[in-house]
Amino acid sequence: MGKDLLQVKDLKVYFSKKSGFLKKKQDEIRAVDKVTLSLKAGETLGIVGESGCGKSTLARTIMGLEKPTSGTVLFEGQDIFSLNRKQMHQLRRDIQMVFQDPFSSLNPRMKVGDIIAAPLKAYGYPNKGIRKKVSELMDLVGIKPEYYDRLPHEFSGGQCQRIGIARAIALKPKLIVCDEPVSALDVSIQAQIINLLKDLQKEFHLTYLFISHDLSVVKNIANRVAVIYLGKVVEFAENESFFNQPFHPYTHMLLSAIPLPDPRAEKARNRIAIKNDFPVNAGSASRGCVFYSRCPIAQDYCREHVPEFVNITADHRAACFYPVKNNSVVGEAPSDPRTSVK
Amino acid sequence: MLKVNHLKAYIDSIDGIVKAVDDLTFSIGKGETIGIVGESGSGKSILAQSLIQLNPSPPVFYPQGEIQFEGRDLLKLSEKELCNIRGNEISMIFQDPLSSLNPIFKIGRQLVEAVRAHHRMTRRQAEVKALSLLKDVGISQPERCMKSYPHELSGGMRQRVMIAIALSGHPKLLIADEPTTALDVTIQAQILELLTRLQSKYGTSIIIITHDLGVVARLADRILVMYSGKIVEEGTAEDIFYRTSMPYTWSLLRAIPSLKLTLNDRLVSIPGQPPDLASPPQGCNFYPRCPFASPKCREAEPVLKEIGKGHRAACILDEETFESRKKELEKKESGGSMISNGQGSVTS
Amino acid sequence: MIILVASVTSSVWLPHSPTLIEPDQRLQGLSLQHWFGTDNFGRDVFARTIAAAKVSFFIGASVALIATVMGTLVGLLSGYFKKIDFLVMRLIDGMMAFPALLLALALVAAIGGNITNIIIALTFAFFPQMARVIRSAVLKVKQIQFVEAAKTTGTGSGTILFFYILPNVVSPIIVQGTFTFAKAILAEAALSFLGLGISPTIPTWGNMLQEAQNYITIAPWLCIFPGLAIVTTVLSLNILGDGLRDAFDPHSRMKRSGAQRLSNKTKRETINSIGGRTV
């Protein structure tokens, strides 16, 4: 593990939404709320959350596609939002992205070879070498180079995702942001793509920011895992410690919701009853813990106070007053709030 | 209750005839839950739509088979008779609840209309009924929900509303086509719980169609595994998960990223792509991707044969050979890492 | 198409000159010699109809071409760059506040009625619509992820605009272009009919109709044939536009999309039928 390649500090991205016609009042949507993360070169950071939790906005902001409300994103020590256009163009070389929808992220009117060649052309790669280089890339991701002249719709979802990956690695970037790269794919294809991503990481020393809603996928690819709920990071730890002893009740809820492909275990399982729906208007509740409304172990104290994001053990941080200590949230009455908080 | 006999549903497309559903036979009893599992393009959605004749025909046509529902063959009924059955006796819910609800009407209006279509009652009575339905599907503030437009609700809420609409006619059979695929895991867990609860309350039979083996592990009594339009394995949940007898089911089970694996484990993938249904491979459809394929597989399509009670699988390997092959492969894999690729060609 | 071919080759095979005046052959009915009859100056209506097609097509094609190019450019730029969008669109809105024909009428009245001026006037009348349509298509395509993907790979705005967005708005351009073609022919006829078009000596369908209106009771063929020519031309252009759109749509060649679209439609129908409404 090397030094920090990417540092995200107190990043906030708020969207304002005018509510109603002629009304002055503006609703603020806190898509990303004070997120602090760091990512070491060569490792994979998994970001997990439900849809609408702000994980995609986070990715887009890191890519420079969204302007932050406040906070900084440092890439190799450089604040990416202080760069001018030319510097930004150079930076783009080092940060590439793989998208969720393999079909809509490829231009339907371009040959796949040209799609993969696009980043090379944008950075002045000599014209003569392009075809050879693209063929190498196609071979690398498991697409036959003979398919250079085909259009994207002639490929299946998994193959399109491979093409998207080839495009992302064409410039030998340092960081690849993967926004749900496998969630649109079938299970059998999912495994292929994850394996491919892991192979490429090993070969080119790539760093991934891997966004997903699926903890079981993240477990298999990420060195460190961050869980996001309503724009806030609620738990952040190394893979092993994260899955061995998750502290945040939300993490427990996510884990318990994953259906197991094992009927006996599934029946024997003690599932956390999930309260309420995912809150729709995110960010309107500024008081108390964000997770209060759905938390199985919520106390009155949580409604009024915002938990700090603190180290529970070294390298394992969580934002909860009552971190789960014994791997079971169900039916556990937490100890008295006053004594455990102080 | 519902019996499907040798059903074939073909699609007439520019690329030739696509055998989306090819010679399917199964049945479902009262109060039973059947899971139909398959990847995209395996024909499972076409099958679901065929069951209540929703496929526009042409291009879909049924060269063979019958769908017996309580003594009537659904394939032979007129559109009007079918309309009576849909909603009243067989209902359906879909993957995307947003596009299934009419965006310009409030939930209340859509639900009340659905209720009144199935029961002779006044608007007032229907509203009361609608409210109780919404409570039934676990919506905490039914009055507020009635006054909302579909886009104001979250995905989970919309799916609940869809279930309420589907249940408004007290159907005997509910077909759920990927009901939770578009939802988050926590919401998925809630919806699945809801389906189980409603089933025990109303005694509805459920056909749940999904690509997720985890979902059927929880819900289904019996499971059909589909691959390129055909059933390749059929049995109880126990049969499918613990006495797997078809290489495809086995590979699929192994490909699921499990929480048991650690960071350094390599996922086992199924190489290649699902076959093109317009020009399927010769012999066994799974042959090109099968880890145990032998030249014999290419010669003839394997037939579904009885392995245990109610457990059928379509593979030429007998149980013993299959078991020993599985062990062999597992041993080999633990030795060296496999190379993943999509085309079958070796990558560097 | 037949009309187009016929008009282009007309000078070679026409039995009568479209401008030749034969005083002894005035207002003759249909005959073998004069297929569509003759007009009040004894000119052959068939010859004039075909000759007029040449003029009409020239005007229509020029207007369609120029308006399409201008509209596409404006639409692309204002759809893609938010900064200029507001300004350009308000200008376009201002132009669209006038009915296209009225605008053209005013322009022709101001600058005089020869072919060039008519083309200029009609172009100005029709290109705002074009720009509007293209802009909305661009806005839609811009949302699709591949545009963002191109940005993240460092592709410049110009390249994105012309290699990523433009090819994906081709079908609305084609459709709108052919409709503009048809509309321009109609508009030219209307202008000529109102006497504000090209000088009456040049045969155009509009001119012919205008002259014919005095004789409508005694020589109905004078207005029937040019009228028929306009109707068939406009109709076939519209059909051509639809056909071209289908031909340019990569999805219509896509294998699965048919089935997908199909299933979306059936979903709605199901909901309706579950709701009890007969479909």
PDB file of N, CA and C in Angstrom, chain B residues 174-253:
ATOM      1  N   LEU B 174     -50.804 -15.080  -8.162  1.00  0.00           N
ATOM      2  CA  LEU B 174     -50.096 -13.823  -8.362  1.00  0.00           C
ATOM      3  C   LEU B 174     -48.792 -14.133  -9.081  1.00  0.00           C
ATOM      4  N   ILE B 175     -48.596 -13.482 -10.225  1.00  0.00           N
ATOM      5  CA  ILE B 175     -47.338 -13.670 -10.943  1.00  0.00           C
ATOM      6  C   ILE B 175     -46.469 -12.458 -10.674  1.00  0.00           C
ATOM      7  N   ALA B 176     -45.317 -12.657 -10.076  1.00  0.00           N
ATOM      8  CA  ALA B 176     -44.432 -11.539  -9.757  1.00  0.00           C
ATOM      9  C   ALA B 176     -43.198 -11.619 -10.650  1.00  0.00           C
ATOM     10  N   ASP B 177     -43.103 -10.693 -11.599  1.00  0.00           N
ATOM     11  CA  ASP B 177     -41.991 -10.710 -12.551  1.00  0.00           C
ATOM     12  C   ASP B 177     -40.891  -9.783 -12.045  1.00  0.00           C
ATOM     13  N   GLU B 178     -39.840 -10.341 -11.518  1.00  0.00           N
ATOM     14  CA  GLU B 178     -38.719  -9.582 -10.952  1.00  0.00           C
ATOM     15  C   GLU B 178     -39.218  -8.459 -10.041  1.00  0.00           C
ATOM     16  N   PRO B 179     -40.005  -8.791  -9.025  1.00  0.00           N
ATOM     17  CA  PRO B 179     -40.654  -7.725  -8.253  1.00  0.00           C
ATOM     18  C   PRO B 179     -39.685  -6.874  -7.452  1.00  0.00           C
ATOM     19  N   THR B 180     -38.491  -7.357  -7.203  1.00  0.00           N
ATOM     20  CA  THR B 180     -37.598  -6.595  -6.317  1.00  0.00           C
ATOM     21  C   THR B 180     -36.289  -6.209  -6.975  1.00  0.00           C
ATOM     22  N   THR B 181     -36.163  -6.487  -8.272  1.00  0.00           N
ATOM     23  CA  THR B 181     -34.881  -6.245  -8.924  1.00  0.00           C
ATOM     24  C   THR B 181     -34.494  -4.773  -8.906  1.00  0.00           C
ATOM     25  N   ALA B 182     -35.509  -3.892  -9.032  1.00  0.00           N
ATOM     26  CA  ALA B 182     -35.195  -2.472  -9.098  1.00  0.00           C
ATOM     27  C   ALA B 182     -35.062  -1.851  -7.714  1.00  0.00           C
ATOM     28  N   LEU B 183     -35.208  -2.654  -6.673  1.00  0.00           N
ATOM     29  CA  LEU B 183     -35.242  -2.089  -5.326  1.00  0.00           C
ATOM     30  C   LEU B 183     -33.953  -2.369  -4.559  1.00  0.00           C
ATOM     31  N   ASP B 184     -33.728  -1.569  -3.537  1.00  0.00           N
ATOM     32  CA  ASP B 184     -32.567  -1.794  -2.681  1.00  0.00           C
ATOM     33  C   ASP B 184     -32.756  -3.045  -1.833  1.00  0.00           C
ATOM     34  N   VAL B 185     -31.646  -3.576  -1.316  1.00  0.00           N
ATOM     35  CA  VAL B 185     -31.750  -4.821  -0.543  1.00  0.00           C
ATOM     36  C   VAL B 185     -32.668  -4.702   0.656  1.00  0.00           C
ATOM     37  N   THR B 186     -32.614  -3.591   1.361  1.00  0.00           N
ATOM     38  CA  THR B 186     -33.459  -3.490   2.551  1.00  0.00           C
ATOM     39  C   THR B 186     -34.926  -3.467   2.153  1.00  0.00           C
ATOM     40  N   ILE B 187     -35.227  -2.775   1.069  1.00  0.00           N
ATOM     41  CA  ILE B 187     -36.606  -2.705   0.594  1.00  0.00           C
ATOM     42  C   ILE B 187     -37.019  -4.072   0.042  1.00  0.00           C
ATOM     43  N   GLN B 188     -36.078  -4.708  -0.640  1.00  0.00           N
ATOM     44  CA  GLN B 188     -36.349  -6.039  -1.176  1.00  0.00           C
ATOM     45  C   GLN B 188     -36.759  -6.974  -0.049  1.00  0.00           C
ATOM     46  N   ALA B 189     -36.011  -6.914   1.054  1.00  0.00           N
ATOM     47  CA  ALA B 189     -36.322  -7.780   2.181  1.00  0.00           C
ATOM     48  C   ALA B 189     -37.734  -7.511   2.681  1.00  0.00           C
ATOM     49  N   GLN B 190     -38.097  -6.224   2.724  1.00  0.00           N
ATOM     50  CA  GLN B 190     -39.442  -5.876   3.186  1.00  0.00           C
ATOM     51  C   GLN B 190     -40.509  -6.430   2.254  1.00  0.00           C
ATOM     52  N   ILE B 191     -40.298  -6.259   0.955  1.00  0.00           N
ATOM     53  CA  ILE B 191     -41.297  -6.701  -0.019  1.00  0.00           C
ATOM     54  C   ILE B 191     -41.452  -8.227   0.012  1.00  0.00           C
ATOM     55  N   LEU B 192     -40.336  -8.920   0.119  1.00  0.00           N
ATOM     56  CA  LEU B 192     -40.411 -10.379   0.153  1.00  0.00           C
ATOM     57  C   LEU B 192     -41.167 -10.848   1.395  1.00  0.00           C
ATOM     58  N   GLU B 193     -40.882 -10.179   2.506  1.00  0.00           N
ATOM     59  CA  GLU B 193     -41.587 -10.495   3.738  1.00  0.00           C
ATOM     60  C   GLU B 193     -43.087 -10.288   3.546  1.00  0.00           C
ATOM     61  N   LEU B 194     -43.403  -9.154   2.907  1.00  0.00           N
ATOM     62  CA  LEU B 194     -44.800  -8.812   2.658  1.00  0.00           C
ATOM     63  C   LEU B 194     -45.487  -9.896   1.832  1.00  0.00           C
ATOM     64  N   LEU B 195     -44.791 -10.358   0.784  1.00  0.00           N
ATOM     65  CA  LEU B 195     -45.386 -11.381  -0.077  1.00  0.00           C
ATOM     66  C   LEU B 195     -45.678 -12.651   0.721  1.00  0.00           C
ATOM     67  N   THR B 196     -44.741 -13.042   1.565  1.00  0.00           N
ATOM     68  CA  THR B 196     -44.966 -14.252   2.363  1.00  0.00           C
ATOM     69  C   THR B 196     -46.155 -14.066   3.298  1.00  0.00           C
ATOM     70  N   ARG B 197     -46.217 -12.888   3.912  1.00  0.00           N
ATOM     71  CA  ARG B 197     -47.304 -12.633   4.862  1.00  0.00           C
ATOM     72  C   ARG B 197     -48.663 -12.661   4.149  1.00  0.00           C
ATOM     73  N   LEU B 198     -48.714 -11.981   2.994  1.00  0.00           N
ATOM     74  CA  LEU B 198     -49.981 -11.925   2.270  1.00  0.00           C
ATOM     75  C   LEU B 198     -50.393 -13.304   1.775  1.00  0.00           C
ATOM     76  N   GLN B 199     -49.394 -14.094   1.416  1.00  0.00           N
ATOM     77  CA  GLN B 199     -49.716 -15.424   0.924  1.00  0.00           C
ATOM     78  C   GLN B 199     -50.388 -16.262   2.011  1.00  0.00           C
ATOM     79  N   SER B 200     -49.859 -16.171   3.225  1.00  0.00           N
ATOM     80  CA  SER B 200     -50.473 -16.971   4.278  1.00  0.00           C
ATOM     81  C   SER B 200     -51.843 -16.406   4.651  1.00  0.00           C
ATOM     82  N   LYS B 201     -52.029 -15.114   4.440  1.00  0.00           N
ATOM     83  CA  LYS B 201     -53.316 -14.522   4.773  1.00  0.00           C
ATOM     84  C   LYS B 201     -54.390 -14.861   3.733  1.00  0.00           C
ATOM     85  N   TYR B 202     -54.058 -14.723   2.461  1.00  0.00           N
ATOM     86  CA  TYR B 202     -55.057 -14.915   1.417  1.00  0.00           C
ATOM     87  C   TYR B 202     -55.004 -16.294   0.766  1.00  0.00           C
ATOM     88  N   GLY B 203     -53.949 -17.034   1.034  1.00  0.00           N
ATOM     89  CA  GLY B 203     -53.812 -18.339   0.407  1.00  0.00           C
ATOM     90  C   GLY B 203     -53.571 -18.270  -1.091  1.00  0.00           C
ATOM     91  N   THR B 204     -52.970 -17.170  -1.536  1.00  0.00           N
ATOM     92  CA  THR B 204     -52.701 -16.996  -2.957  1.00  0.00           C
ATOM     93  C   THR B 204     -51.518 -17.877  -3.378  1.00  0.00           C
ATOM     94  N   SER B 205     -51.594 -18.405  -4.571  1.00  0.00           N
ATOM     95  CA  SER B 205     -50.407 -19.063  -5.134  1.00  0.00           C
ATOM     96  C   SER B 205     -49.547 -17.994  -5.773  1.00  0.00           C
ATOM     97  N   ILE B 206     -48.243 -18.161  -5.689  1.00  0.00           N
ATOM     98  CA  ILE B 206     -47.358 -17.145  -6.255  1.00  0.00           C
ATOM     99  C   ILE B 206     -46.368 -17.792  -7.216  1.00  0.00           C
ATOM    100  N   ILE B 207     -46.235 -17.170  -8.396  1.00  0.00           N
ATOM    101  CA  ILE B 207     -45.132 -17.546  -9.275  1.00  0.00           C
ATOM    102  C   ILE B 207     -44.162 -16.388  -9.243  1.00  0.00           C
ATOM    103  N   ILE B 208     -42.979 -16.602  -8.730  1.00  0.00           N
ATOM    104  CA  ILE B 208     -42.025 -15.506  -8.644  1.00  0.00           C
ATOM    105  C   ILE B 208     -40.905 -15.740  -9.645  1.00  0.00           C
ATOM    106  N   ILE B 209     -40.713 -14.743 -10.483  1.00  0.00           N
ATOM    107  CA  ILE B 209     -39.731 -14.865 -11.551  1.00  0.00           C
ATOM    108  C   ILE B 209     -38.564 -13.962 -11.232  1.00  0.00           C
ATOM    109  N   THR B 210     -37.369 -14.493 -11.231  1.00  0.00           N
ATOM    110  CA  THR B 210     -36.238 -13.679 -10.813  1.00  0.00           C
ATOM    111  C   THR B 210     -34.938 -14.224 -11.383  1.00  0.00           C
ATOM    112  N   HIS B 211     -33.900 -13.405 -11.326  1.00  0.00           N
ATOM    113  CA  HIS B 211     -32.585 -13.913 -11.698  1.00  0.00           C
ATOM    114  C   HIS B 211     -31.781 -14.231 -10.450  1.00  0.00           C
ATOM    115  N   ASP B 212     -32.376 -13.923  -9.282  1.00  0.00           N
ATOM    116  CA  ASP B 212     -31.629 -13.984  -8.042  1.00  0.00           C
ATOM    117  C   ASP B 212     -31.975 -15.254  -7.269  1.00  0.00           C
ATOM    118  N   LEU B 213     -31.020 -16.164  -7.200  1.00  0.00           N
ATOM    119  CA  LEU B 213     -31.276 -17.417  -6.500  1.00  0.00           C
ATOM    120  C   LEU B 213     -31.546 -17.199  -5.018  1.00  0.00           C
ATOM    121  N   GLY B 214     -30.989 -16.103  -4.474  1.00  0.00           N
ATOM    122  CA  GLY B 214     -31.220 -15.801  -3.074  1.00  0.00           C
ATOM    123  C   GLY B 214     -32.685 -15.520  -2.785  1.00  0.00           C
ATOM    124  N   VAL B 215     -33.331 -14.838  -3.722  1.00  0.00           N
ATOM    125  CA  VAL B 215     -34.738 -14.490  -3.531  1.00  0.00           C
ATOM    126  C   VAL B 215     -35.608 -15.748  -3.486  1.00  0.00           C
ATOM    127  N   VAL B 216     -35.354 -16.686  -4.395  1.00  0.00           N
ATOM    128  CA  VAL B 216     -36.191 -17.884  -4.408  1.00  0.00           C
ATOM    129  C   VAL B 216     -35.847 -18.816  -3.249  1.00  0.00           C
ATOM    130  N   ALA B 217     -34.601 -18.731  -2.783  1.00  0.00           N
ATOM    131  CA  ALA B 217     -34.230 -19.571  -1.646  1.00  0.00           C
ATOM    132  C   ALA B 217     -35.122 -19.243  -0.461  1.00  0.00           C
ATOM    133  N   ARG B 218     -35.472 -17.971  -0.346  1.00  0.00           N
ATOM    134  CA  ARG B 218     -36.297 -17.577   0.782  1.00  0.00           C
ATOM    135  C   ARG B 218     -37.765 -17.947   0.570  1.00  0.00           C
ATOM    136  N   LEU B 219     -38.250 -17.733  -0.662  1.00  0.00           N
ATOM    137  CA  LEU B 219     -39.691 -17.791  -0.858  1.00  0.00           C
ATOM    138  C   LEU B 219     -40.234 -19.104  -1.399  1.00  0.00           C
ATOM    139  N   ALA B 220     -39.491 -19.704  -2.311  1.00  0.00           N
ATOM    140  CA  ALA B 220     -40.134 -20.706  -3.152  1.00  0.00           C
ATOM    141  C   ALA B 220     -40.173 -22.091  -2.529  1.00  0.00           C
ATOM    142  N   ASP B 221     -41.302 -22.779  -2.738  1.00  0.00           N
ATOM    143  CA  ASP B 221     -41.376 -24.182  -2.368  1.00  0.00           C
ATOM    144  C   ASP B 221     -40.693 -25.023  -3.433  1.00  0.00           C
ATOM    145  N   ARG B 222     -41.022 -24.671  -4.672  1.00  0.00           N
ATOM    146  CA  ARG B 222     -40.397 -25.398  -5.768  1.00  0.00           C
ATOM    147  C   ARG B 222     -39.750 -24.407  -6.718  1.00  0.00           C
ATOM    148  N   ILE B 223     -38.698 -24.852  -7.379  1.00  0.00           N
ATOM    149  CA  ILE B 223     -37.937 -23.945  -8.231  1.00  0.00           C
ATOM    150  C   ILE B 223     -37.764 -24.557  -9.620  1.00  0.00           C
ATOM    151  N   LEU B 224     -37.967 -23.708 -10.642  1.00  0.00           N
ATOM    152  CA  LEU B 224     -37.647 -24.118 -12.005  1.00  0.00           C
ATOM    153  C   LEU B 224     -36.460 -23.284 -12.455  1.00  0.00           C
ATOM    154  N   VAL B 225     -35.437 -23.923 -12.950  1.00  0.00           N
ATOM    155  CA  VAL B 225     -34.308 -23.170 -13.489  1.00  0.00           C
ATOM    156  C   VAL B 225     -34.434 -23.166 -15.004  1.00  0.00           C
ATOM    157  N   MET B 226     -34.451 -21.980 -15.577  1.00  0.00           N
ATOM    158  CA  MET B 226     -34.595 -21.891 -17.036  1.00  0.00           C
ATOM    159  C   MET B 226     -33.287 -21.469 -17.681  1.00  0.00           C
ATOM    160  N   TYR B 227     -32.988 -22.077 -18.801  1.00  0.00           N
ATOM    161  CA  TYR B 227     -31.836 -21.641 -19.575  1.00  0.00           C
ATOM    162  C   TYR B 227     -32.230 -21.667 -21.043  1.00  0.00           C
ATOM    163  N   SER B 228     -32.095 -20.564 -21.699  1.00  0.00           N
ATOM    164  CA  SER B 228     -32.454 -20.382 -23.102  1.00  0.00           C
ATOM    165  C   SER B 228     -33.770 -21.067 -23.474  1.00  0.00           C
ATOM    166  N   GLY B 229     -34.825 -20.688 -22.755  1.00  0.00           N
ATOM    167  CA  GLY B 229     -36.167 -21.097 -23.132  1.00  0.00           C
ATOM    168  C   GLY B 229     -36.611 -22.450 -22.624  1.00  0.00           C
ATOM    169  N   LYS B 230     -35.707 -23.161 -21.980  1.00  0.00           N
ATOM    170  CA  LYS B 230     -36.068 -24.509 -21.527  1.00  0.00           C
ATOM    171  C   LYS B 230     -35.876 -24.625 -20.025  1.00  0.00           C
ATOM    172  N   ILE B 231     -36.638 -25.547 -19.442  1.00  0.00           N
ATOM    173  CA  ILE B 231     -36.364 -25.885 -18.045  1.00  0.00           C
ATOM    174  C   ILE B 231     -35.170 -26.833 -18.044  1.00  0.00           C
ATOM    175  N   VAL B 232     -34.142 -26.493 -17.268  1.00  0.00           N
ATOM    176  CA  VAL B 232     -33.004 -27.400 -17.210  1.00  0.00           C
ATOM    177  C   VAL B 232     -32.970 -28.161 -15.891  1.00  0.00           C
ATOM    178  N   GLU B 233     -33.620 -27.576 -14.887  1.00  0.00           N
ATOM    179  CA  GLU B 233     -33.717 -28.328 -13.636  1.00  0.00           C
ATOM    180  C   GLU B 233     -34.966 -27.889 -12.896  1.00  0.00           C
ATOM    181  N   GLU B 234     -35.587 -28.834 -12.246  1.00  0.00           N
ATOM    182  CA  GLU B 234     -36.810 -28.535 -11.520  1.00  0.00           C
ATOM    183  C   GLU B 234     -36.809 -29.362 -10.247  1.00  0.00           C
ATOM    184  N   GLY B 235     -37.198 -28.744  -9.153  1.00  0.00           N
ATOM    185  CA  GLY B 235     -37.261 -29.502  -7.911  1.00  0.00           C
ATOM    186  C   GLY B 235     -37.620 -28.617  -6.749  1.00  0.00           C
ATOM    187  N   THR B 236     -37.642 -29.188  -5.571  1.00  0.00           N
ATOM    188  CA  THR B 236     -37.887 -28.378  -4.389  1.00  0.00           C
ATOM    189  C   THR B 236     -36.663 -27.514  -4.130  1.00  0.00           C
ATOM    190  N   ALA B 237     -36.842 -26.518  -3.266  1.00  0.00           N
ATOM    191  CA  ALA B 237     -35.714 -25.655  -2.947  1.00  0.00           C
ATOM    192  C   ALA B 237     -34.526 -26.487  -2.459  1.00  0.00           C
ATOM    193  N   GLU B 238     -34.817 -27.490  -1.652  1.00  0.00           N
ATOM    194  CA  GLU B 238     -33.751 -28.351  -1.136  1.00  0.00           C
ATOM    195  C   GLU B 238     -33.042 -29.078  -2.278  1.00  0.00           C
ATOM    196  N   ASP B 239     -33.829 -29.608  -3.205  1.00  0.00           N
ATOM    197  CA  ASP B 239     -33.243 -30.312  -4.358  1.00  0.00           C
ATOM    198  C   ASP B 239     -32.274 -29.415  -5.101  1.00  0.00           C
ATOM    199  N   ILE B 240     -32.754 -28.207  -5.405  1.00  0.00           N
ATOM    200  CA  ILE B 240     -31.968 -27.320  -6.249  1.00  0.00           C
ATOM    201  C   ILE B 240     -30.696 -26.869  -5.547  1.00  0.00           C
ATOM    202  N   PHE B 241     -30.812 -26.538  -4.260  1.00  0.00           N
ATOM    203  CA  PHE B 241     -29.643 -25.973  -3.593  1.00  0.00           C
ATOM    204  C   PHE B 241     -28.697 -27.026  -3.023  1.00  0.00           C
ATOM    205  N   TYR B 242     -29.242 -28.162  -2.599  1.00  0.00           N
ATOM    206  CA  TYR B 242     -28.359 -29.131  -1.946  1.00  0.00           C
ATOM    207  C   TYR B 242     -28.135 -30.394  -2.771  1.00  0.00           C
ATOM    208  N   ARG B 243     -29.024 -30.635  -3.734  1.00  0.00           N
ATOM    209  CA  ARG B 243     -28.803 -31.827  -4.560  1.00  0.00           C
ATOM    210  C   ARG B 243     -28.781 -31.414  -6.027  1.00  0.00           C
ATOM    211  N   THR B 244     -28.043 -30.354  -6.292  1.00  0.00           N
ATOM    212  CA  THR B 244     -27.970 -29.798  -7.637  1.00  0.00           C
ATOM    213  C   THR B 244     -27.542 -30.867  -8.633  1.00  0.00           C
ATOM    214  N   SER B 245     -28.286 -30.991  -9.727  1.00  0.00           N
ATOM    215  CA  SER B 245     -27.973 -32.074 -10.653  1.00  0.00           C
ATOM    216  C   SER B 245     -27.759 -31.611 -12.074  1.00  0.00           C
ATOM    217  N   MET B 246     -27.629 -30.314 -12.247  1.00  0.00           N
ATOM    218  CA  MET B 246     -27.433 -29.834 -13.609  1.00  0.00           C
ATOM    219  C   MET B 246     -26.275 -28.837 -13.579  1.00  0.00           C
ATOM    220  N   PRO B 247     -25.314 -28.997 -14.469  1.00  0.00           N
ATOM    221  CA  PRO B 247     -24.123 -28.142 -14.407  1.00  0.00           C
ATOM    222  C   PRO B 247     -24.448 -26.649 -14.419  1.00  0.00           C
ATOM    223  N   TYR B 248     -25.497 -26.252 -15.126  1.00  0.00           N
ATOM    224  CA  TYR B 248     -25.803 -24.822 -15.184  1.00  0.00           C
ATOM    225  C   TYR B 248     -26.221 -24.297 -13.807  1.00  0.00           C
ATOM    226  N   THR B 249     -27.140 -25.002 -13.156  1.00  0.00           N
ATOM    227  CA  THR B 249     -27.580 -24.587 -11.828  1.00  0.00           C
ATOM    228  C   THR B 249     -26.390 -24.516 -10.881  1.00  0.00           C
ATOM    229  N   TRP B 250     -25.562 -25.520 -10.998  1.00  0.00           N
ATOM    230  CA  TRP B 250     -24.397 -25.598 -10.131  1.00  0.00           C
ATOM    231  C   TRP B 250     -23.475 -24.406 -10.358  1.00  0.00           C
ATOM    232  N   SER B 251     -23.204 -24.094 -11.626  1.00  0.00           N
ATOM    233  CA  SER B 251     -22.324 -22.964 -11.945  1.00  0.00           C
ATOM    234  C   SER B 251     -22.934 -21.654 -11.473  1.00  0.00           C
ATOM    235  N   LEU B 252     -24.237 -21.552 -11.651  1.00  0.00           N
ATOM    236  CA  LEU B 252     -24.930 -20.327 -11.265  1.00  0.00           C
ATOM    237  C   LEU B 252     -24.820 -20.114  -9.759  1.00  0.00           C
ATOM    238  N   LEU B 253     -24.997 -21.179  -9.022  1.00  0.00           N
ATOM    239  CA  LEU B 253     -24.900 -21.091  -7.568  1.00  0.00           C
ATOM    240  C   LEU B 253     -23.500 -20.661  -7.144  1.00  0.00           C
TER     241      LEU B 253
END
